[in-house]
């Protein structure tokens, strides 16, 4: 295990010119893409490239720079298992710290020669005859034997269809593309949405603005946050005894995993969590009308549970109004709600989340019959192990369909998939395999079992959430223990795939 400690900052360079052909092309440089690249390198694979449209690595943690942005999962768990950081300043890290950690990982593991920043994948099409992915990017074309899509489940900001938004003459921006040049001091601000991002930035900007109108469609369930600064002693101990940090990480993992009992196995157990959340409201909100507005009517856990000690106190501040009426119309300098009330507004902040089940990346990738992934999915993404798709040979998705979690670290899921992809790449290299394509019956039976298991989860108790796709199916979450996912992805099973061998080819891509 390597320790990835502070304090060097990441450097952003576009990287060398694009190669014409590689064994593995990875699109995206968040936790998933970087993790994949690091593990390939650790296994001795050098013939790969990482394509990243942004000018820095970090993914989510590069793009989301809004005030108060941070992680909901303890840092010891929300970090690479192979790159622990003894120096986290808090038990739950803030965005700049996670971004810097990822930058240091890229540096520490020598990814610079493989990174192509400012390089957007604009299309990828499978060339059956050549058994190659033909990839077009903003910096030119290349081909690859294997394409790993690590373009992120929460990567593309969702802009809501607010009537008249295009006529608004003030400033508008999405929380994931925060406009730091805009001075919020003394402004009348409308914040749309009360999801995971809004409950972090609303308390952070409230003291600065003149008036803050928080537009809420459905209230979130909010629990007390247990974040605290780490002590110097803890950091010293973790530096000296990495095994201790691994032990703490293991304890956090097990603690989080017990929530699966309530989320998946028996939603009635969520009553305990419900009682904690109700108490959190009672303690922080005195006004009965505001209490009513912030108390959700759906089962706790059906939508993402959010931790915050600042959310409710912020909503009680004199310059904050929680608006529960729907938006009827946005005008040049105001917002009108369904009840006819017009509020003058200088800036609109869209805390409206991401295109999750309709991710734009699905438009870019075309399989063996030339159809884009989006068309094959028809509004309801399905994959084998969230990773492989029938009709798309040698394509592996990281954090694809049904790999999301409501209770633990997505990095754990990404690392599980990375092990699986590594195992596939190794099998292809050693076995002189030209291409692997998951069998449609494998995908169907895997997803059939997932759907059965999903039926009795808390996510199927009737709320509308971003976990659900266009057909109402939960295409986002993993409905089981996470260790089961890890076990399923521990190694690539060729029996699940249509395998095309090439006896002429020498084992490729390994330089170790
Ligand atoms: C504000 C916020 C807070 C979160 N908090 C938590 C948390 O507490 N716990 C948790 O487990 N998860 C959390 N998540 C989920 C988080 O997205 C995942 O944990 C994880 O960071 C995803 O990593 P990724 O590498 O798969 O995707 P991303 O981090 O989204 O990286 C995808 C990368 O792909 C790049 N890309 C996209 N399209 C292209 C293209 N066409 N060409 C080239 N590059 C492209 C993007 O620029 C981006 O850099 C949070 C997400 C957000 C937005």
Coordinates of C-alpha atoms and ligand atoms in Angstrom, one line a residue:
X1 CA 0.0 0.0 0.0
X2 CA 1.3 3.5 -0.8
X3 CA 0.5 6.5 1.2
X4 CA -0.6 9.6 -0.6
X5 CA 0.2 12.4 1.7
X6 CA -0.1 16.2 1.5
X7 CA 1.1 18.8 0.6
X8 CA 2.0 19.0 -3.1
X9 CA -0.6 20.5 -5.4
X10 CA -1.6 18.9 -8.7
X11 CA -0.2 20.3 -12.0
X12 CA -2.4 20.7 -15.1
X13 CA -0.8 20.0 -18.4
X14 CA -2.4 19.0 -21.6
X15 CA 0.0 16.1 -22.0
X16 CA 1.9 14.8 -25.1
X17 CA 0.3 14.4 -28.5
X18 CA -2.4 11.7 -28.9
X19 CA -1.1 8.2 -29.8
X20 CA -2.7 6.7 -33.0
X21 CA -3.4 3.4 -31.4
X22 CA -3.4 2.0 -27.8
X23 CA -4.4 -1.2 -26.1
X24 CA -6.6 0.7 -23.6
X25 CA -8.3 4.1 -23.9
X26 CA -9.8 5.4 -20.7
X27 CA -12.3 8.3 -21.0
X28 CA -12.5 10.4 -17.8
X29 CA -10.1 11.1 -15.0
X30 CA -12.2 11.1 -11.8
X31 CA -11.8 8.4 -9.1
X32 CA -12.8 5.7 -11.7
X33 CA -10.5 6.7 -14.6
X34 CA -7.5 7.5 -12.4
X35 CA -8.0 4.3 -10.4
X36 CA -8.2 2.3 -13.6
X37 CA -5.0 4.0 -14.9
X38 CA -3.1 3.4 -11.7
X39 CA -4.1 -0.2 -11.4
X40 CA -3.1 -0.9 -15.1
X41 CA 0.3 0.7 -14.4
X42 CA 0.8 -1.3 -11.2
X43 CA 0.1 -4.4 -13.2
X44 CA 2.7 -3.5 -15.8
X45 CA 0.4 -2.3 -18.6
X46 CA 1.9 0.8 -20.2
X47 CA 0.0 1.0 -23.5
X48 CA -2.9 3.1 -22.4
X49 CA -4.1 6.7 -22.5
X50 CA -6.5 8.7 -20.3
X51 CA -8.7 11.2 -22.2
X52 CA -10.1 14.0 -20.1
X53 CA -12.2 16.9 -21.4
X54 CA -11.3 19.2 -18.4
X55 CA -8.0 20.9 -18.0
X56 CA -7.3 19.0 -14.7
X57 CA -7.9 15.6 -13.3
X58 CA -10.3 15.0 -10.5
X59 CA -13.7 14.5 -12.1
X60 CA -16.5 15.4 -9.7
X61 CA -14.0 17.0 -7.3
X62 CA -12.5 19.2 -10.1
X63 CA -15.9 20.3 -11.4
X64 CA -17.8 20.9 -8.2
X65 CA -16.2 23.9 -6.6
X66 CA -19.3 25.4 -4.9
X67 CA -18.9 26.9 -1.4
X68 CA -19.3 24.2 1.2
X69 CA -18.8 21.3 -1.3
X70 CA -17.7 18.1 0.5
X71 CA -18.1 14.4 0.9
X72 CA -20.8 12.6 2.7
X73 CA -18.7 9.5 3.3
X74 CA -15.8 9.4 5.7
X75 CA -12.5 10.1 4.0
X76 CA -10.8 6.9 5.2
X77 CA -13.3 5.0 3.1
X78 CA -13.8 7.6 0.3
X79 CA -10.3 7.2 -1.0
X80 CA -8.3 4.5 -2.9
X81 CA -7.6 1.4 -0.8
X82 CA -4.1 1.4 -2.4
X83 CA -3.5 5.1 -1.7
X84 CA -4.5 6.0 1.8
X85 CA -4.0 9.5 3.0
X86 CA -3.0 9.9 6.6
X87 CA -3.4 13.7 6.5
X88 CA -7.1 14.2 6.0
X89 CA -7.8 17.4 8.0
X90 CA -11.4 16.3 8.7
X91 CA -13.2 13.0 9.1
X92 CA -15.3 14.0 6.0
X93 CA -13.2 15.9 3.5
X94 CA -14.0 19.1 1.6
X95 CA -13.8 19.3 -2.1
X96 CA -10.4 21.1 -2.4
X97 CA -8.8 18.4 -0.2
X98 CA -10.2 15.5 -2.3
X99 CA -9.3 17.3 -5.6
X100 CA -5.7 17.7 -4.3
X101 CA -5.6 14.1 -3.2
X102 CA -6.6 12.9 -6.7
X103 CA -4.0 15.3 -8.2
X104 CA -1.3 13.8 -6.0
X105 CA -2.4 10.3 -6.9
X106 CA -2.0 11.1 -10.6
X107 CA 1.5 12.5 -9.9
X108 CA 2.6 9.8 -7.4
X109 CA 1.7 6.9 -9.7
X110 CA 3.3 8.5 -12.7
X111 CA 0.3 9.1 -14.9
X112 CA 1.5 12.2 -16.6
X113 CA 2.7 10.5 -19.8
X114 CA -0.7 8.8 -20.1
X115 CA -2.9 11.9 -19.5
X116 CA -4.5 13.9 -22.3
X117 CA -6.2 16.9 -20.7
X118 CA -8.6 19.2 -22.6
X119 CA -9.3 16.2 -24.7
X120 CA -13.0 15.4 -25.1
X121 CA -14.1 12.1 -26.4
X122 CA -16.7 13.2 -29.1
X123 CA -17.5 9.7 -30.4
X124 CA -16.4 6.1 -30.2
X125 CA -17.5 3.5 -32.7
X126 CA -16.7 -0.3 -32.7
X127 CA -14.9 -1.4 -35.9
X128 CA -15.8 -5.1 -36.2
X129 CA -13.3 -5.9 -38.9
X130 CA -10.3 -4.4 -37.2
X131 CA -11.6 -5.2 -33.7
X132 CA -10.8 -1.7 -32.6
X133 CA -12.6 1.2 -31.1
X134 CA -12.4 4.2 -33.5
X135 CA -12.4 7.2 -31.2
X136 CA -12.7 10.8 -32.1
X137 CA -11.6 13.5 -29.7
X138 CA -11.4 17.2 -29.6
X139 CA -7.6 16.7 -30.1
X140 CA -7.9 14.3 -33.0
X141 CA -8.6 10.6 -33.6
X142 CA -7.2 7.4 -32.2
X143 CA -8.0 3.7 -32.0
X144 CA -8.0 1.4 -29.0
X145 CA -8.5 -2.3 -28.5
X146 CA -10.4 -1.7 -25.2
X147 CA -12.4 1.3 -24.3
X148 CA -13.1 2.1 -20.6
X149 CA -15.8 4.6 -20.1
X150 CA -15.2 6.4 -16.8
X151 CA -17.2 9.5 -17.8
X152 CA -19.0 9.7 -14.5
X153 CA -22.5 9.0 -13.2
X154 CA -22.9 12.5 -12.0
X155 CA -20.9 14.4 -14.6
X156 CA -23.4 16.4 -16.7
X157 CA -25.4 19.1 -15.0
X158 CA -29.2 18.8 -15.4
X159 CA -30.8 22.1 -16.4
X160 CA -34.5 22.1 -15.4
X161 CA -37.1 23.2 -17.9
X162 CA -38.1 26.4 -16.0
X163 CA -40.5 28.4 -18.2
X164 CA -38.8 31.6 -19.3
X165 CA -35.4 30.8 -17.9
X166 CA -33.8 31.9 -21.2
X167 CA -35.3 35.4 -20.7
X168 CA -33.8 35.9 -17.3
X169 CA -31.4 38.9 -17.5
X170 CA -29.5 38.3 -14.2
X171 CA -26.9 35.6 -13.6
X172 CA -27.6 31.9 -13.8
X173 CA -25.3 29.1 -13.1
X174 CA -25.4 25.4 -12.1
X175 CA -23.9 24.3 -8.7
X176 CA -21.5 22.0 -10.6
X177 CA -20.2 25.0 -12.7
X178 CA -20.1 27.6 -10.0
X179 CA -19.4 31.1 -11.2
X180 CA -16.8 32.4 -8.8
X181 CA -16.5 35.6 -10.7
X182 CA -20.0 36.6 -9.7
X183 CA -20.1 38.4 -6.4
X184 CA -23.1 37.1 -4.3
X185 CA -22.7 39.8 -1.6
X186 CA -25.9 41.7 -1.0
X187 CA -27.7 40.0 -3.9
X188 CA -31.2 38.5 -4.1
X189 CA -30.6 34.9 -4.9
X190 CA -33.0 32.1 -5.9
X191 CA -31.6 28.6 -5.3
X192 CA -33.5 25.9 -7.1
X193 CA -33.5 22.4 -5.6
X194 CA -32.9 21.0 -2.1
X195 CA -30.6 18.0 -3.0
X196 CA -27.2 17.0 -1.9
X197 CA -25.4 20.1 -3.4
X198 CA -27.9 22.7 -2.3
X199 CA -27.9 21.6 1.3
X200 CA -24.1 22.3 1.3
X201 CA -23.9 25.6 -0.6
X202 CA -27.1 27.2 0.8
X203 CA -25.7 27.5 4.4
X204 CA -22.4 28.6 2.9
X205 CA -23.8 31.6 0.9
X206 CA -26.6 32.6 3.3
X207 CA -24.5 35.0 5.4
X208 CA -23.4 36.9 2.2
X209 CA -26.6 37.4 0.3
X210 CA -29.3 40.0 1.0
X211 CA -32.2 37.6 0.4
X212 CA -32.2 33.8 -0.3
X213 CA -35.2 32.1 -1.8
X214 CA -34.8 28.3 -1.6
X215 CA -37.1 26.6 -4.0
X216 CA -38.1 23.2 -2.8
X217 CA -40.0 20.5 -4.7
X218 CA -39.6 17.7 -2.2
X219 CA -37.9 18.0 1.2
X220 CA -34.9 15.8 1.8
X221 CA -34.5 13.7 4.9
X222 CA -31.6 15.2 6.8
X223 CA -29.5 13.6 9.6
X224 CA -27.0 15.2 12.0
X225 CA -23.5 15.4 10.5
X226 CA -20.7 13.7 12.5
X227 CA -17.8 15.5 10.8
X228 CA -15.0 16.8 13.0
X229 CA -11.4 17.9 12.5
X230 CA -8.8 15.1 12.8
X231 CA -6.3 15.5 15.6
X232 CA -2.5 15.8 15.1
X233 CA -2.1 12.6 17.1
X234 CA -4.5 10.7 14.7
X235 CA -2.6 12.0 11.7
X236 CA 0.8 11.0 13.2
X237 CA -0.5 7.6 14.2
X238 CA -1.8 7.0 10.7
X239 CA 1.5 8.0 9.2
X240 CA 3.5 5.7 11.5
X241 CA 1.0 2.8 11.4
X242 CA -0.8 2.5 8.0
X243 CA -2.3 -0.7 9.3
X244 CA -4.2 1.3 11.9
X245 CA -5.7 3.4 9.2
X246 CA -6.7 0.3 7.3
X247 CA -8.4 -1.0 10.5
X248 CA -10.3 2.3 10.9
X249 CA -11.3 2.1 7.2
X250 CA -12.5 -1.4 7.7
X251 CA -14.6 -0.4 10.8
X252 CA -16.2 2.5 8.8
X253 CA -16.9 0.1 6.0
X254 CA -18.7 -2.4 8.3
X255 CA -20.6 0.4 10.1
X256 CA -21.9 1.8 6.8
X257 CA -22.7 -1.7 5.5
X258 CA -25.1 -2.3 8.3
X259 CA -27.4 0.3 6.7
X260 CA -28.0 -2.2 3.9
X261 CA -30.2 -4.0 6.5
X262 CA -32.6 -1.1 6.4
X263 CA -32.2 0.0 2.8
X264 CA -32.4 -3.4 1.2
X265 CA -33.3 -6.2 3.5
X266 CA -36.1 -4.8 5.6
X267 CA -37.1 -1.2 5.1
X268 CA -39.1 -1.2 8.3
X269 CA -35.8 -1.0 10.1
X270 CA -35.5 2.5 8.7
X271 CA -37.9 3.6 11.5
X272 CA -34.9 4.0 13.8
X273 CA -33.2 6.4 11.3
X274 CA -36.6 8.1 10.8
X275 CA -36.7 8.8 14.5
X276 CA -33.3 10.4 14.4
X277 CA -34.2 12.6 11.5
X278 CA -37.5 13.7 13.1
X279 CA -35.6 14.7 16.2
X280 CA -33.1 16.6 14.1
X281 CA -36.0 18.7 12.7
X282 CA -37.7 19.2 16.1
X283 CA -34.4 20.4 17.6
X284 CA -33.6 22.9 14.9
X285 CA -37.0 24.2 13.6
X286 CA -39.4 25.8 16.1
X287 CA -41.9 27.3 13.6
X288 CA -44.7 24.7 13.0
X289 CA -45.2 25.9 9.4
X290 CA -41.6 25.5 8.5
X291 CA -41.5 22.2 10.3
X292 CA -44.3 21.0 8.1
X293 CA -42.6 22.2 5.0
X294 CA -39.3 20.5 5.8
X295 CA -40.8 17.1 6.9
X296 CA -40.8 14.6 4.0
X297 CA -43.9 12.4 3.5
X298 CA -41.9 9.5 1.9
X299 CA -40.1 6.7 3.7
X300 CA -36.6 7.8 4.8
X301 CA -33.9 6.4 2.5
X302 CA -36.2 6.3 -0.6
X303 CA -34.3 9.4 -1.8
X304 CA -30.7 10.0 -0.7
X305 CA -30.4 10.8 3.0
X306 CA -28.3 14.0 3.5
X307 CA -26.1 14.8 6.5
X308 CA -26.0 18.4 7.7
X309 CA -26.0 20.4 10.9
X310 CA -26.4 23.7 9.1
X311 CA -29.4 23.1 6.8
X312 CA -32.3 23.6 9.2
X313 CA -30.7 26.5 11.2
X314 CA -30.0 28.2 7.8
X315 CA -33.7 27.9 6.8
X316 CA -34.7 29.7 10.0
X317 CA -32.5 32.8 9.2
X318 CA -34.4 36.1 8.6
X319 CA -33.0 36.5 5.0
X320 CA -34.0 33.0 4.0
X321 CA -37.4 31.9 2.6
X322 CA -38.3 28.3 1.8
X323 CA -40.5 28.4 -1.2
X324 CA -42.6 25.3 -1.8
X325 CA -44.9 26.6 -4.5
X326 CA -43.8 25.5 -8.0
X327 CA -42.2 28.0 -10.4
X328 CA -44.7 29.3 -12.9
X329 CA -42.5 31.6 -14.8
X330 CA -39.0 33.2 -14.8
X331 CA -39.1 36.8 -16.0
X332 CA -36.3 39.2 -16.9
X333 CA -35.6 40.1 -13.2
X334 CA -37.9 37.9 -11.1
X335 CA -39.5 34.5 -10.5
X336 CA -43.3 34.1 -10.3
X337 CA -44.6 31.0 -8.5
X338 CA -47.9 29.1 -9.1
X339 CA -49.7 31.2 -6.4
X340 CA -48.9 34.4 -8.4
X341 CA -46.3 35.8 -6.0
X342 CA -43.4 37.6 -7.9
X343 CA -40.0 37.7 -6.2
X344 CA -37.3 40.1 -7.6
X345 CA -34.1 38.0 -8.3
X346 CA -30.5 39.0 -9.2
X347 CA -29.1 35.5 -9.6
X348 CA -30.5 31.9 -10.0
X349 CA -28.4 29.0 -8.8
X350 CA -29.5 25.6 -10.2
X351 CA -28.9 23.0 -7.5
X352 CA -30.7 20.6 -9.8
X353 CA -28.4 17.6 -10.0
X354 CA -27.2 15.7 -13.0
X355 CA -28.3 13.7 -16.0
X356 CA -27.9 10.3 -14.4
X357 CA -29.9 7.6 -16.2
X358 CA -29.8 9.7 -19.4
X359 CA -26.1 10.4 -19.3
X360 CA -24.9 12.2 -22.5
X361 CA -22.0 9.7 -22.7
X362 CA -24.5 7.1 -23.9
X363 CA -25.0 9.2 -27.1
X364 CA -21.3 9.1 -28.0
X365 CA -20.6 5.4 -28.0
X366 CA -21.8 3.2 -31.0
X367 CA -21.7 -0.6 -30.8
X368 CA -21.2 -3.4 -33.4
X369 CA -24.5 -2.6 -35.2
X370 CA -23.7 1.1 -35.4
X371 CA -26.4 2.1 -32.9
X372 CA -25.6 4.5 -30.0
X373 CA -25.7 3.1 -26.5
X374 CA -28.5 5.5 -25.7
X375 CA -30.7 3.8 -28.4
X376 CA -30.0 0.3 -27.2
X377 CA -30.9 1.3 -23.6
X378 CA -34.1 3.1 -24.7
X379 CA -34.3 5.2 -21.5
X380 CA -33.5 2.3 -19.2
X381 CA -29.8 1.5 -18.8
X382 CA -28.8 -2.1 -18.3
X383 CA -25.4 -3.8 -18.1
X384 CA -23.8 -6.9 -16.7
X385 CA -22.2 -6.0 -13.4
X386 CA -22.8 -2.4 -14.3
X387 CA -19.8 -2.9 -16.6
X388 CA -20.4 -4.8 -19.9
X389 CA -23.1 -4.3 -22.5
X390 CA -24.3 -6.7 -25.2
X391 CA -23.5 -5.4 -28.6
X392 CA -20.5 -3.4 -27.4
X393 CA -17.4 -5.6 -27.5
X394 CA -14.3 -4.6 -25.5
X395 CA -16.2 -1.7 -23.8
X396 CA -16.2 -1.5 -20.0
X397 CA -18.2 1.1 -18.1
X398 CA -17.1 2.2 -14.6
X399 CA -19.9 3.2 -12.2
X400 CA -22.4 2.1 -14.9
X401 CA -26.0 1.1 -14.3
X402 CA -26.9 -0.2 -10.8
X403 CA -23.6 0.5 -9.2
X404 CA -24.7 3.5 -7.1
X405 CA -25.0 3.5 -3.3
X406 CA -27.1 5.3 -0.8
X407 CA -25.0 4.5 2.2
X408 CA -21.3 4.0 1.3
X409 CA -18.3 4.9 -0.9
X410 CA -18.6 4.9 -4.6
X411 CA -14.9 4.5 -4.7
X412 CA -15.3 1.0 -3.3
X413 CA -17.7 0.1 -6.2
X414 CA -15.3 1.6 -8.8
X415 CA -12.4 -0.3 -7.4
X416 CA -14.4 -3.5 -7.6
X417 CA -15.1 -2.9 -11.3
X418 CA -11.5 -1.9 -11.9
X419 CA -10.4 -5.3 -10.7
X420 CA -12.9 -6.9 -13.1
X421 CA -11.7 -4.9 -16.1
X422 CA -8.1 -5.6 -15.2
X423 CA -8.8 -9.3 -15.1
X424 CA -10.5 -9.0 -18.5
X425 CA -7.6 -7.1 -20.0
X426 CA -5.2 -9.7 -18.6
X427 CA -7.3 -12.5 -20.0
X428 CA -7.4 -10.9 -23.4
X429 CA -3.6 -10.2 -23.4
X430 CA -2.6 -13.6 -22.1
X431 CA -5.2 -15.6 -24.1
X432 CA -4.6 -13.8 -27.4
X433 CA -8.2 -12.7 -27.4
X434 CA -9.3 -10.2 -30.0
X435 CA -12.6 -9.2 -28.5
X436 CA -15.0 -10.1 -25.7
X437 CA -18.7 -9.3 -25.9
X438 CA -21.1 -10.0 -23.0
X439 CA -23.9 -12.4 -24.0
X440 CA -27.4 -10.9 -24.1
X441 CA -28.7 -13.8 -21.9
X442 CA -26.0 -13.0 -19.3
X443 CA -27.2 -9.4 -19.2
X444 CA -30.9 -10.4 -19.1
X445 CA -30.5 -12.9 -16.2
X446 CA -28.2 -10.6 -14.2
X447 CA -30.7 -7.7 -14.5
X448 CA -33.7 -10.0 -13.9
X449 CA -32.2 -10.9 -10.5
X450 CA -31.4 -7.3 -9.7
X451 CA -34.9 -6.2 -10.4
X452 CA -36.3 -9.0 -8.2
X453 CA -34.1 -7.9 -5.4
X454 CA -34.9 -4.2 -5.9
X455 CA -38.6 -4.8 -5.3
X456 CA -38.3 -5.1 -1.6
X457 CA -35.9 -2.3 -1.0
X458 CA -36.6 1.1 0.5
X459 CA -36.1 2.7 -3.0
X460 CA -39.2 0.9 -4.2
X461 CA -41.5 2.4 -1.5
X462 CA -43.1 4.9 -3.9
X463 CA -41.1 8.1 -4.0
X464 CA -40.0 9.8 -7.2
X465 CA -36.2 10.1 -7.2
X466 CA -33.3 10.6 -9.5
X467 CA -32.5 6.9 -9.0
X468 CA -35.4 6.0 -11.4
X469 CA -35.1 6.1 -15.2
X470 CA -37.6 7.1 -17.8
X471 CA -39.5 3.9 -17.3
X472 CA -39.6 4.2 -13.5
X473 CA -37.1 1.4 -13.1
X474 CA -34.3 1.9 -10.6
X475 CA -31.3 1.8 -12.9
X476 CA -28.9 3.5 -10.5
X477 CA -28.5 1.6 -7.2
X478 CA -26.9 -1.6 -6.2
X479 CA -29.6 -3.5 -4.2
X480 CA -27.4 -5.7 -2.0
X481 CA -24.3 -5.9 0.3
X482 CA -21.4 -4.1 -1.4
X483 CA -19.1 -7.1 -0.6
X484 CA -21.3 -9.2 -2.8
X485 CA -20.6 -6.8 -5.7
X486 CA -16.9 -7.1 -5.0
X487 CA -17.1 -10.9 -5.0
X488 CA -19.0 -10.9 -8.3
X489 CA -16.5 -8.6 -9.9
X490 CA -13.4 -10.3 -8.5
X491 CA -12.5 -11.9 -11.8
X492 CA -13.6 -11.9 -15.4
X493 CA -15.5 -15.0 -16.4
X494 CA -15.1 -15.7 -20.1
X495 CA -18.1 -18.0 -20.0
X496 CA -20.4 -14.9 -19.7
X497 CA -19.0 -13.6 -23.0
X498 CA -18.7 -14.3 -26.7
X499 CA -15.0 -14.5 -27.2
X500 CA -13.2 -13.9 -30.5
X501 CA -9.7 -15.3 -30.5
X502 CA -6.8 -14.2 -32.7
X503 CA -4.1 -16.8 -32.9
X504 CA -1.9 -14.6 -35.0
X505 CA -1.5 -11.9 -32.4
X506 CA 1.2 -11.9 -29.8
X507 CA 0.2 -11.1 -26.2
X508 CA 0.0 -7.3 -26.3
X509 CA 0.2 -4.3 -24.0
X510 CA 2.4 -5.8 -21.3
X511 CA 5.8 -4.3 -20.9
X512 CA 6.7 -5.5 -17.5
Ligands
LIG1 C1 -21.1 17.2 -5.4 C2 -21.0 15.7 -5.3 C3 -20.7 15.1 -4.1 C4 -20.6 13.7 -4.1 N1 -20.4 13.1 -2.9 C5 -20.2 11.8 -2.8 C6 -20.0 11.1 -1.6 O1 -20.1 11.8 -0.6 N2 -19.8 9.8 -1.6 C7 -19.8 9.1 -2.8 O2 -19.6 7.9 -2.7 N3 -20.0 9.7 -4.0 C8 -20.2 11.0 -4.0 N4 -20.5 11.6 -5.2 C9 -20.5 10.8 -6.4 C10 -19.2 10.9 -7.2 O3 -19.5 11.3 -8.5 C11 -18.5 9.6 -7.2 O4 -18.2 9.2 -5.9 C12 -17.2 9.6 -8.0 O5 -16.4 10.7 -7.7 C13 -17.4 9.4 -9.5 O6 -16.1 9.2 -10.0 P1 -16.0 8.9 -11.6 O7 -14.6 9.0 -11.9 O8 -16.7 7.7 -11.9 O9 -16.8 10.1 -12.3 P2 -16.4 11.7 -12.3 O10 -15.8 12.1 -11.0 O11 -17.7 12.4 -12.6 O12 -15.4 11.8 -13.5 C14 -15.8 11.7 -14.8 C15 -14.8 12.5 -15.6 O13 -15.1 12.2 -17.0 C16 -14.9 13.4 -17.7 N5 -15.7 13.3 -19.0 C17 -17.0 13.2 -19.1 N6 -17.3 13.2 -20.4 C18 -16.2 13.2 -21.1 C19 -15.9 13.1 -22.5 N7 -16.8 13.0 -23.4 N8 -14.5 13.1 -22.9 C20 -13.5 13.2 -21.9 N9 -13.8 13.2 -20.6 C21 -15.1 13.2 -20.2 C22 -15.4 14.5 -16.8 O14 -14.9 15.8 -17.2 C23 -14.9 14.0 -15.5 O15 -13.6 14.5 -15.2 C24 -20.7 13.0 -5.3 C25 -20.9 13.6 -6.5 C26 -21.1 15.0 -6.5 C27 -21.4 15.7 -7.8

